[in-house]
Amino acid sequence: MSDTTATLRVPAPAAEVWAVLADFGEIARWAAIVDHSCLLSAQREGVGMVRRIQSGRRTLVERVVEWVDGERLSYVVEGLPSAIRSLRNTWQLDDGDGSTQITLTSSVDVGPRPPQQLAATVLSRQLSKVSNQMLHGLDDHLRKAAR
């Protein structure tokens, strides 16, 4: 398992950040890498909620596996190439003085063998770029909403 972590402090209270993240089916509104998104489940919050995202030609399904209201949201990503055993994204919010530190951790498992670990290193670099894009997209969305 390889973890990649990206962090950004945004000038918004955690409740506002959480409201955007918790609107799980609407990620396409603020994440530029997502062309289309929608909920696949009737469930609107909590563990078990499922969304479909379209990013370029790739379609993925993301299933919520951890939900701590206002603090943490984790989901596993399904539909990745078979070389990737698992991918889990975890959003953590830490509130402080009207701003929020957002931490996005991507945990990827490609297997234990040395060639697989090399692939994990390369994939982690790509995930780091994507994580930073998502954090800055969320920040831009929150700033526009505050105007």
GROMACS .gro file of N, CA, C and O in nm, residues 33-138:
model
  424
   33ILE      N    1  -1.119   1.770  -1.335
   33ILE     CA    2  -1.085   1.642  -1.398
   33ILE      C    3  -1.207   1.553  -1.419
   33ILE      O    4  -1.198   1.452  -1.487
   34VAL      N    5  -1.320   1.592  -1.361
   34VAL     CA    6  -1.443   1.514  -1.374
   34VAL      C    7  -1.535   1.582  -1.475
   34VAL      O    8  -1.576   1.696  -1.455
   35ASP      N    9  -1.565   1.512  -1.583
   35ASP     CA   10  -1.651   1.567  -1.687
   35ASP      C   11  -1.799   1.556  -1.652
   35ASP      O   12  -1.879   1.642  -1.688
   36HIS      N   13  -1.835   1.449  -1.584
   36HIS     CA   14  -1.974   1.424  -1.547
   36HIS      C   15  -1.977   1.339  -1.421
   36HIS      O   16  -1.891   1.254  -1.400
   37SER      N   17  -2.077   1.364  -1.337
   37SER     CA   18  -2.094   1.282  -1.217
   37SER      C   19  -2.242   1.272  -1.183
   37SER      O   20  -2.320   1.362  -1.214
   38CYS      N   21  -2.277   1.162  -1.117
   38CYS     CA   22  -2.414   1.144  -1.070
   38CYS      C   23  -2.416   1.035  -0.963
   38CYS      O   24  -2.329   0.949  -0.959
   39LEU      N   25  -2.517   1.043  -0.878
   39LEU     CA   26  -2.535   0.938  -0.778
   39LEU      C   27  -2.595   0.815  -0.845
   39LEU      O   28  -2.682   0.827  -0.931
   40LEU      N   29  -2.549   0.698  -0.803
   40LEU     CA   30  -2.607   0.573  -0.849
   40LEU      C   31  -2.697   0.512  -0.743
   40LEU      O   32  -2.772   0.419  -0.770
   41SER      N   33  -2.686   0.563  -0.621
   41SER     CA   34  -2.764   0.509  -0.510
   41SER      C   35  -2.875   0.607  -0.472
   41SER      O   36  -2.861   0.728  -0.491
   42ALA      N   37  -2.982   0.553  -0.418
   42ALA     CA   38  -3.088   0.639  -0.366
   42ALA      C   39  -3.043   0.707  -0.238
   42ALA      O   40  -3.095   0.812  -0.201
   43GLN      N   41  -2.944   0.649  -0.175
   43GLN     CA   42  -2.889   0.702  -0.050
   43GLN      C   43  -2.820   0.835  -0.078
   43GLN      O   44  -2.744   0.848  -0.174
   44ARG      N   45  -2.845   0.935   0.005
   44ARG     CA   46  -2.792   1.070  -0.017
   44ARG      C   47  -2.680   1.109   0.078
   44ARG      O   48  -2.621   1.216   0.065
   45GLU      N   49  -2.651   1.024   0.177
   45GLU     CA   50  -2.539   1.051   0.267
   45GLU      C   51  -2.499   0.923   0.338
   45GLU      O   52  -2.574   0.827   0.343
   46GLY      N   53  -2.375   0.923   0.385
   46GLY     CA   54  -2.328   0.813   0.467
   46GLY      C   55  -2.264   0.698   0.392
   46GLY      O   56  -2.256   0.696   0.268
   47VAL      N   57  -2.215   0.603   0.471
   47VAL     CA   58  -2.149   0.484   0.417
   47VAL      C   59  -2.247   0.409   0.327
   47VAL      O   60  -2.364   0.392   0.361
   48GLY      N   61  -2.197   0.369   0.212
   48GLY     CA   62  -2.279   0.296   0.116
   48GLY      C   63  -2.325   0.380  -0.002
   48GLY      O   64  -2.368   0.325  -0.104
   49MET      N   65  -2.314   0.513   0.008
   49MET     CA   66  -2.351   0.598  -0.103
   49MET      C   67  -2.257   0.571  -0.220
   49MET      O   68  -2.138   0.548  -0.201
   50VAL      N   69  -2.310   0.576  -0.344
   50VAL     CA   70  -2.232   0.543  -0.462
   50VAL      C   71  -2.254   0.649  -0.569
   50VAL      O   72  -2.367   0.692  -0.593
   51ARG      N   73  -2.143   0.689  -0.634
   51ARG     CA   74  -2.154   0.781  -0.748
   51ARG      C   75  -2.077   0.724  -0.866
   51ARG      O   76  -1.987   0.643  -0.851
   52ARG      N   77  -2.115   0.772  -0.982
   52ARG     CA   78  -2.047   0.739  -1.107
   52ARG      C   79  -1.981   0.867  -1.154
   52ARG      O   80  -2.044   0.973  -1.152
   53ILE      N   81  -1.855   0.857  -1.198
   53ILE     CA   82  -1.790   0.974  -1.257
   53ILE      C   83  -1.737   0.937  -1.395
   53ILE      O   84  -1.700   0.822  -1.421
   54GLN      N   85  -1.735   1.037  -1.480
   54GLN     CA   86  -1.679   1.024  -1.614
   54GLN      C   87  -1.563   1.122  -1.621
   54GLN      O   88  -1.579   1.240  -1.595
   55SER      N   89  -1.445   1.070  -1.653
   55SER     CA   90  -1.325   1.153  -1.669
   55SER      C   91  -1.260   1.114  -1.801
   55SER      O   92  -1.201   1.006  -1.812
   56GLY      N   93  -1.280   1.198  -1.901
   56GLY     CA   94  -1.234   1.161  -2.034
   56GLY      C   95  -1.310   1.038  -2.080
   56GLY      O   96  -1.432   1.033  -2.070
   57ARG      N   97  -1.238   0.936  -2.124
   57ARG     CA   98  -1.303   0.814  -2.171
   57ARG      C   99  -1.324   0.712  -2.060
   57ARG      O  100  -1.382   0.607  -2.081
   58ARG      N  101  -1.275   0.742  -1.941
   58ARG     CA  102  -1.281   0.647  -1.830
   58ARG      C  103  -1.405   0.675  -1.743
   58ARG      O  104  -1.432   0.787  -1.706
   59THR      N  105  -1.477   0.567  -1.713
   59THR     CA  106  -1.591   0.572  -1.622
   59THR      C  107  -1.553   0.497  -1.496
   59THR      O  108  -1.505   0.383  -1.502
   60LEU      N  109  -1.573   0.560  -1.382
   60LEU     CA  110  -1.540   0.500  -1.253
   60LEU      C  111  -1.661   0.505  -1.161
   60LEU      O  112  -1.748   0.591  -1.175
   61VAL      N  113  -1.664   0.414  -1.066
   61VAL     CA  114  -1.766   0.413  -0.962
   61VAL      C  115  -1.693   0.433  -0.829
   61VAL      O  116  -1.591   0.370  -0.804
   62GLU      N  117  -1.747   0.522  -0.747
   62GLU     CA  118  -1.686   0.551  -0.617
   62GLU      C  119  -1.788   0.523  -0.508
   62GLU      O  120  -1.901   0.573  -0.512
   63ARG      N  121  -1.747   0.441  -0.411
   63ARG     CA  122  -1.836   0.393  -0.306
   63ARG      C  123  -1.786   0.442  -0.170
   63ARG      O  124  -1.672   0.414  -0.132
   64VAL      N  125  -1.871   0.514  -0.096
   64VAL     CA  126  -1.833   0.567   0.035
   64VAL      C  127  -1.818   0.452   0.135
   64VAL      O  128  -1.908   0.370   0.151
   65VAL      N  129  -1.701   0.448   0.201
   65VAL     CA  130  -1.672   0.343   0.299
   65VAL      C  131  -1.651   0.400   0.440
   65VAL      O  132  -1.646   0.324   0.537
   66GLU      N  133  -1.638   0.532   0.450
   66GLU     CA  134  -1.626   0.597   0.581
   66GLU      C  135  -1.687   0.735   0.573
   66GLU      O  136  -1.663   0.810   0.477
   67TRP      N  137  -1.768   0.768   0.673
   67TRP     CA  138  -1.837   0.897   0.675
   67TRP      C  139  -1.843   0.943   0.820
   67TRP      O  140  -1.916   0.884   0.901
   68VAL      N  141  -1.766   1.042   0.854
   68VAL     CA  142  -1.772   1.105   0.986
   68VAL      C  143  -1.821   1.247   0.959
   68VAL      O  144  -1.744   1.332   0.910
   69ASP      N  145  -1.947   1.270   0.986
   69ASP     CA  146  -2.015   1.393   0.949
   69ASP      C  147  -1.933   1.517   0.985
   69ASP      O  148  -1.896   1.537   1.101
   70GLY      N  149  -1.904   1.598   0.884
   70GLY     CA  150  -1.832   1.723   0.904
   70GLY      C  151  -1.682   1.711   0.917
   70GLY      O  152  -1.612   1.811   0.926
   71GLU      N  153  -1.630   1.587   0.918
   71GLU     CA  154  -1.486   1.569   0.941
   71GLU      C  155  -1.413   1.485   0.837
   71GLU      O  156  -1.305   1.522   0.794
   72ARG      N  157  -1.470   1.369   0.802
   72ARG     CA  158  -1.394   1.277   0.717
   72ARG      C  159  -1.488   1.200   0.623
   72ARG      O  160  -1.594   1.154   0.664
   73LEU      N  161  -1.440   1.185   0.500
   73LEU     CA  162  -1.512   1.112   0.397
   73LEU      C  163  -1.411   1.026   0.323
   73LEU      O  164  -1.310   1.078   0.274
   74SER      N  165  -1.435   0.895   0.316
   74SER     CA  166  -1.348   0.804   0.241
   74SER      C  167  -1.432   0.726   0.142
   74SER      O  168  -1.544   0.686   0.173
   75TYR      N  169  -1.373   0.704   0.025
   75TYR     CA  170  -1.441   0.622  -0.075
   75TYR      C  171  -1.340   0.539  -0.152
   75TYR      O  172  -1.224   0.578  -0.168
   76VAL      N  173  -1.384   0.423  -0.195
   76VAL     CA  174  -1.301   0.338  -0.280
   76VAL      C  175  -1.342   0.362  -0.425
   76VAL      O  176  -1.458   0.392  -0.453
   77VAL      N  177  -1.243   0.349  -0.513
   77VAL     CA  178  -1.265   0.373  -0.655
   77VAL      C  179  -1.266   0.239  -0.727
   77VAL      O  180  -1.173   0.160  -0.713
   78GLU      N  181  -1.372   0.214  -0.802
   78GLU     CA  182  -1.388   0.089  -0.876
   78GLU      C  183  -1.385   0.119  -1.025
   78GLU      O  184  -1.425   0.227  -1.067
   79GLY      N  185  -1.336   0.021  -1.103
   79GLY     CA  186  -1.332   0.038  -1.248
   79GLY      C  187  -1.195   0.080  -1.299
   79GLY      O  188  -1.183   0.122  -1.414
   80LEU      N  189  -1.094   0.068  -1.215
   80LEU     CA  190  -0.957   0.101  -1.254
   80LEU      C  191  -0.894  -0.015  -1.329
   80LEU      O  192  -0.945  -0.128  -1.323
   81PRO      N  193  -0.782   0.007  -1.397
   81PRO     CA  194  -0.714  -0.105  -1.463
   81PRO      C  195  -0.683  -0.216  -1.363
   81PRO      O  196  -0.659  -0.190  -1.244
   82SER      N  197  -0.681  -0.339  -1.410
   82SER     CA  198  -0.665  -0.455  -1.321
   82SER      C  199  -0.532  -0.457  -1.247
   82SER      O  200  -0.520  -0.523  -1.144
   83ALA      N  201  -0.432  -0.384  -1.295
   83ALA     CA  202  -0.303  -0.378  -1.225
   83ALA      C  203  -0.315  -0.307  -1.090
   83ALA      O  204  -0.231  -0.324  -1.002
   84ILE      N  205  -0.422  -0.229  -1.074
   84ILE     CA  206  -0.444  -0.158  -0.947
   84ILE      C  207  -0.542  -0.239  -0.865
   84ILE      O  208  -0.659  -0.253  -0.900
   85ARG      N  209  -0.493  -0.295  -0.755
   85ARG     CA  210  -0.579  -0.378  -0.669
   85ARG      C  211  -0.685  -0.295  -0.598
   85ARG      O  212  -0.799  -0.338  -0.586
   86SER      N  213  -0.644  -0.178  -0.547
   86SER     CA  214  -0.742  -0.092  -0.480
   86SER      C  215  -0.691   0.051  -0.475
   86SER      O  216  -0.570   0.076  -0.476
   87LEU      N  217  -0.786   0.144  -0.471
   87LEU     CA  218  -0.758   0.286  -0.455
   87LEU      C  219  -0.864   0.343  -0.363
   87LEU      O  220  -0.984   0.322  -0.384
   88ARG      N  221  -0.817   0.411  -0.260
   88ARG     CA  222  -0.908   0.473  -0.162
   88ARG      C  223  -0.866   0.617  -0.142
   88ARG      O  224  -0.749   0.647  -0.120
   89ASN      N  225  -0.963   0.709  -0.153
   89ASN     CA  226  -0.939   0.850  -0.124
   89ASN      C  227  -1.006   0.886   0.008
   89ASN      O  228  -1.121   0.848   0.032
   90THR      N  229  -0.933   0.960   0.091
   90THR     CA  230  -0.986   1.006   0.219
   90THR      C  231  -0.969   1.156   0.231
   90THR      O  232  -0.857   1.207   0.219
   91TRP      N  233  -1.080   1.225   0.252
   91TRP     CA  234  -1.081   1.369   0.276
   91TRP      C  235  -1.095   1.392   0.426
   91TRP      O  236  -1.188   1.339   0.487
   92GLN      N  237  -1.005   1.470   0.483
   92GLN     CA  238  -1.007   1.502   0.625
   92GLN      C  239  -1.015   1.654   0.639
   92GLN      O  240  -0.937   1.727   0.577
   93LEU      N  241  -1.109   1.702   0.721
   93LEU     CA  242  -1.126   1.845   0.745
   93LEU      C  243  -1.087   1.878   0.888
   93LEU      O  244  -1.132   1.811   0.981
   94ASP      N  245  -1.006   1.982   0.904
   94ASP     CA  246  -0.968   2.031   1.037
   94ASP      C  247  -0.999   2.180   1.042
   94ASP      O  248  -0.935   2.261   0.974
   95ASP      N  249  -1.099   2.215   1.122
   95ASP     CA  250  -1.150   2.351   1.133
   95ASP      C  251  -1.062   2.434   1.225
   95ASP      O  252  -1.010   2.385   1.325
   96GLY      N  253  -1.046   2.563   1.192
   96GLY     CA  254  -0.972   2.651   1.279
   96GLY      C  255  -0.982   2.797   1.240
   96GLY      O  256  -0.945   2.834   1.129
   97ASP      N  257  -1.036   2.879   1.328
   97ASP     CA  258  -1.041   3.026   1.310
   97ASP      C  259  -1.099   3.069   1.175
   97ASP      O  260  -1.042   3.154   1.106
   98GLY      N  261  -1.208   3.011   1.135
   98GLY     CA  262  -1.275   3.052   1.012
   98GLY      C  263  -1.215   2.994   0.885
   98GLY      O  264  -1.262   3.021   0.775
   99SER      N  265  -1.108   2.917   0.899
   99SER     CA  266  -1.050   2.851   0.783
   99SER      C  267  -1.048   2.701   0.810
   99SER      O  268  -1.069   2.657   0.923
  100THR      N  269  -1.023   2.625   0.706
  100THR     CA  270  -1.022   2.479   0.719
  100THR      C  271  -0.900   2.423   0.649
  100THR      O  272  -0.871   2.459   0.534
  101GLN      N  273  -0.832   2.334   0.717
  101GLN     CA  274  -0.725   2.259   0.651
  101GLN      C  275  -0.788   2.133   0.594
  101GLN      O  276  -0.849   2.055   0.667
  102ILE      N  277  -0.770   2.115   0.464
  102ILE     CA  278  -0.824   1.998   0.395
  102ILE      C  279  -0.706   1.908   0.360
  102ILE      O  280  -0.609   1.954   0.297
  103THR      N  281  -0.715   1.783   0.399
  103THR     CA  282  -0.612   1.685   0.365
  103THR      C  283  -0.677   1.575   0.282
  103THR      O  284  -0.779   1.520   0.321
  104LEU      N  285  -0.619   1.549   0.167
  104LEU     CA  286  -0.667   1.443   0.079
  104LEU      C  287  -0.557   1.338   0.070
  104LEU      O  288  -0.447   1.365   0.023
  105THR      N  289  -0.588   1.218   0.117
  105THR     CA  290  -0.493   1.107   0.113
  105THR      C  291  -0.545   1.001   0.017
  105THR      O  292  -0.660   0.957   0.029
  106SER      N  293  -0.460   0.963  -0.077
  106SER     CA  294  -0.491   0.856  -0.171
  106SER      C  295  -0.406   0.736  -0.134
  106SER      O  296  -0.283   0.747  -0.126
  107SER      N  297  -0.471   0.623  -0.110
  107SER     CA  298  -0.402   0.499  -0.075
  107SER      C  299  -0.422   0.400  -0.188
  107SER      O  300  -0.535   0.365  -0.222
  108VAL      N  301  -0.310   0.357  -0.247
  108VAL     CA  302  -0.318   0.268  -0.362
  108VAL      C  303  -0.242   0.138  -0.332
  108VAL      O  304  -0.137   0.141  -0.268
  109ASP      N  305  -0.300   0.028  -0.375
  109ASP     CA  306  -0.237  -0.103  -0.360
  109ASP      C  307  -0.225  -0.165  -0.498
  109ASP      O  308  -0.326  -0.184  -0.567
  110VAL      N  309  -0.101  -0.193  -0.538
  110VAL     CA  310  -0.078  -0.259  -0.666
  110VAL      C  311  -0.008  -0.393  -0.649
  110VAL      O  312   0.020  -0.461  -0.747
  111GLY      N  313   0.022  -0.429  -0.524
  111GLY     CA  314   0.087  -0.556  -0.497
  111GLY      C  315   0.223  -0.539  -0.434
  111GLY      O  316   0.279  -0.430  -0.434
  112PRO      N  317   0.279  -0.650  -0.382
  112PRO     CA  318   0.403  -0.643  -0.304
  112PRO      C  319   0.533  -0.660  -0.382
  112PRO      O  320   0.640  -0.628  -0.330
  113ARG      N  321   0.527  -0.709  -0.503
  113ARG     CA  322   0.651  -0.738  -0.576
  113ARG      C  323   0.721  -0.609  -0.619
  113ARG      O  324   0.655  -0.507  -0.642
  114PRO      N  325   0.854  -0.611  -0.632
  114PRO     CA  326   0.929  -0.490  -0.670
  114PRO      C  327   0.877  -0.418  -0.795
  114PRO      O  328   0.863  -0.295  -0.793
  115PRO      N  329   0.843  -0.489  -0.904
  115PRO     CA  330   0.790  -0.416  -1.020
  115PRO      C  331   0.657  -0.347  -0.987
  115PRO      O  332   0.629  -0.238  -1.036
  116GLN      N  333   0.577  -0.411  -0.904
  116GLN     CA  334   0.450  -0.352  -0.864
  116GLN      C  335   0.474  -0.228  -0.778
  116GLN      O  336   0.403  -0.128  -0.790
  117GLN      N  337   0.572  -0.234  -0.691
  117GLN     CA  338   0.604  -0.120  -0.606
  117GLN      C  339   0.656  -0.003  -0.689
  117GLN      O  340   0.627   0.113  -0.658
  118LEU      N  341   0.732  -0.031  -0.794
  118LEU     CA  342   0.776   0.075  -0.885
  118LEU      C  343   0.655   0.139  -0.952
  118LEU      O  344   0.646   0.262  -0.963
  119ALA      N  345   0.561   0.058  -0.994
  119ALA     CA  346   0.437   0.110  -1.053
  119ALA      C  347   0.361   0.196  -0.952
  119ALA      O  348   0.304   0.300  -0.988
  120ALA      N  349   0.362   0.155  -0.825
  120ALA     CA  350   0.294   0.232  -0.720
  120ALA      C  351   0.358   0.370  -0.705
  120ALA      O  352   0.288   0.470  -0.684
  121THR      N  353   0.490   0.377  -0.716
  121THR     CA  354   0.560   0.505  -0.706
  121THR      C  355   0.519   0.598  -0.819
  121THR      O  356   0.490   0.716  -0.796
  122VAL      N  357   0.515   0.546  -0.940
  122VAL     CA  358   0.474   0.626  -1.056
  122VAL      C  359   0.328   0.670  -1.041
  122VAL      O  360   0.295   0.787  -1.063
  123LEU      N  361   0.243   0.578  -1.002
  123LEU     CA  362   0.101   0.609  -0.983
  123LEU      C  363   0.082   0.712  -0.873
  123LEU      O  364  -0.002   0.803  -0.886
  124SER      N  365   0.160   0.703  -0.767
  124SER     CA  366   0.149   0.799  -0.657
  124SER      C  367   0.181   0.941  -0.703
  124SER      O  368   0.118   1.037  -0.659
  125ARG      N  369   0.277   0.954  -0.792
  125ARG     CA  370   0.309   1.087  -0.847
  125ARG      C  371   0.190   1.144  -0.925
  125ARG      O  372   0.157   1.261  -0.914
  126GLN      N  373   0.126   1.058  -1.004
  126GLN     CA  374   0.009   1.102  -1.079
  126GLN      C  375  -0.106   1.138  -0.984
  126GLN      O  376  -0.174   1.239  -1.004
  127LEU      N  377  -0.125   1.055  -0.881
  127LEU     CA  378  -0.231   1.083  -0.784
  127LEU      C  379  -0.206   1.213  -0.710
  127LEU      O  380  -0.300   1.285  -0.677
  128SER      N  381  -0.080   1.244  -0.683
  128SER     CA  382  -0.046   1.370  -0.616
  128SER      C  383  -0.090   1.489  -0.700
  128SER      O  384  -0.149   1.585  -0.648
  129LYS      N  385  -0.067   1.484  -0.830
  129LYS     CA  386  -0.109   1.592  -0.919
  129LYS      C  387  -0.261   1.605  -0.920
  129LYS      O  388  -0.317   1.715  -0.912
  130VAL      N  389  -0.329   1.491  -0.931
  130VAL     CA  390  -0.475   1.491  -0.933
  130VAL      C  391  -0.530   1.545  -0.801
  130VAL      O  392  -0.624   1.626  -0.800
  131SER      N  393  -0.471   1.504  -0.690
  131SER     CA  394  -0.516   1.550  -0.559
  131SER      C  395  -0.503   1.701  -0.547
  131SER      O  396  -0.595   1.769  -0.499
  132ASN      N  397  -0.391   1.755  -0.592
  132ASN     CA  398  -0.372   1.900  -0.586
  132ASN      C  399  -0.470   1.973  -0.677
  132ASN      O  400  -0.524   2.078  -0.639
  133GLN      N  401  -0.499   1.917  -0.793
  133GLN     CA  402  -0.599   1.977  -0.882
  133GLN      C  403  -0.736   1.979  -0.814
  133GLN      O  404  -0.808   2.079  -0.822
  134MET      N  405  -0.770   1.869  -0.748
  134MET     CA  406  -0.901   1.861  -0.682
  134MET      C  407  -0.908   1.959  -0.565
  134MET      O  408  -1.010   2.028  -0.547
  135LEU      N  409  -0.802   1.969  -0.486
  135LEU     CA  410  -0.801   2.064  -0.374
  135LEU      C  411  -0.817   2.207  -0.423
  135LEU      O  412  -0.897   2.284  -0.367
  136HIS      N  413  -0.745   2.242  -0.527
  136HIS     CA  414  -0.754   2.380  -0.578
  136HIS      C  415  -0.889   2.405  -0.646
  136HIS      O  416  -0.942   2.516  -0.637
  137GLY      N  417  -0.945   2.305  -0.710
  137GLY     CA  418  -1.080   2.319  -0.766
  137GLY      C  419  -1.183   2.341  -0.657
  137GLY      O  420  -1.274   2.424  -0.672
  138LEU      N  421  -1.169   2.269  -0.547
  138LEU     CA  422  -1.260   2.287  -0.434
  138LEU      C  423  -1.244   2.426  -0.375
  138LEU      O  424  -1.343   2.494  -0.346
   0.00000   0.00000   0.00000
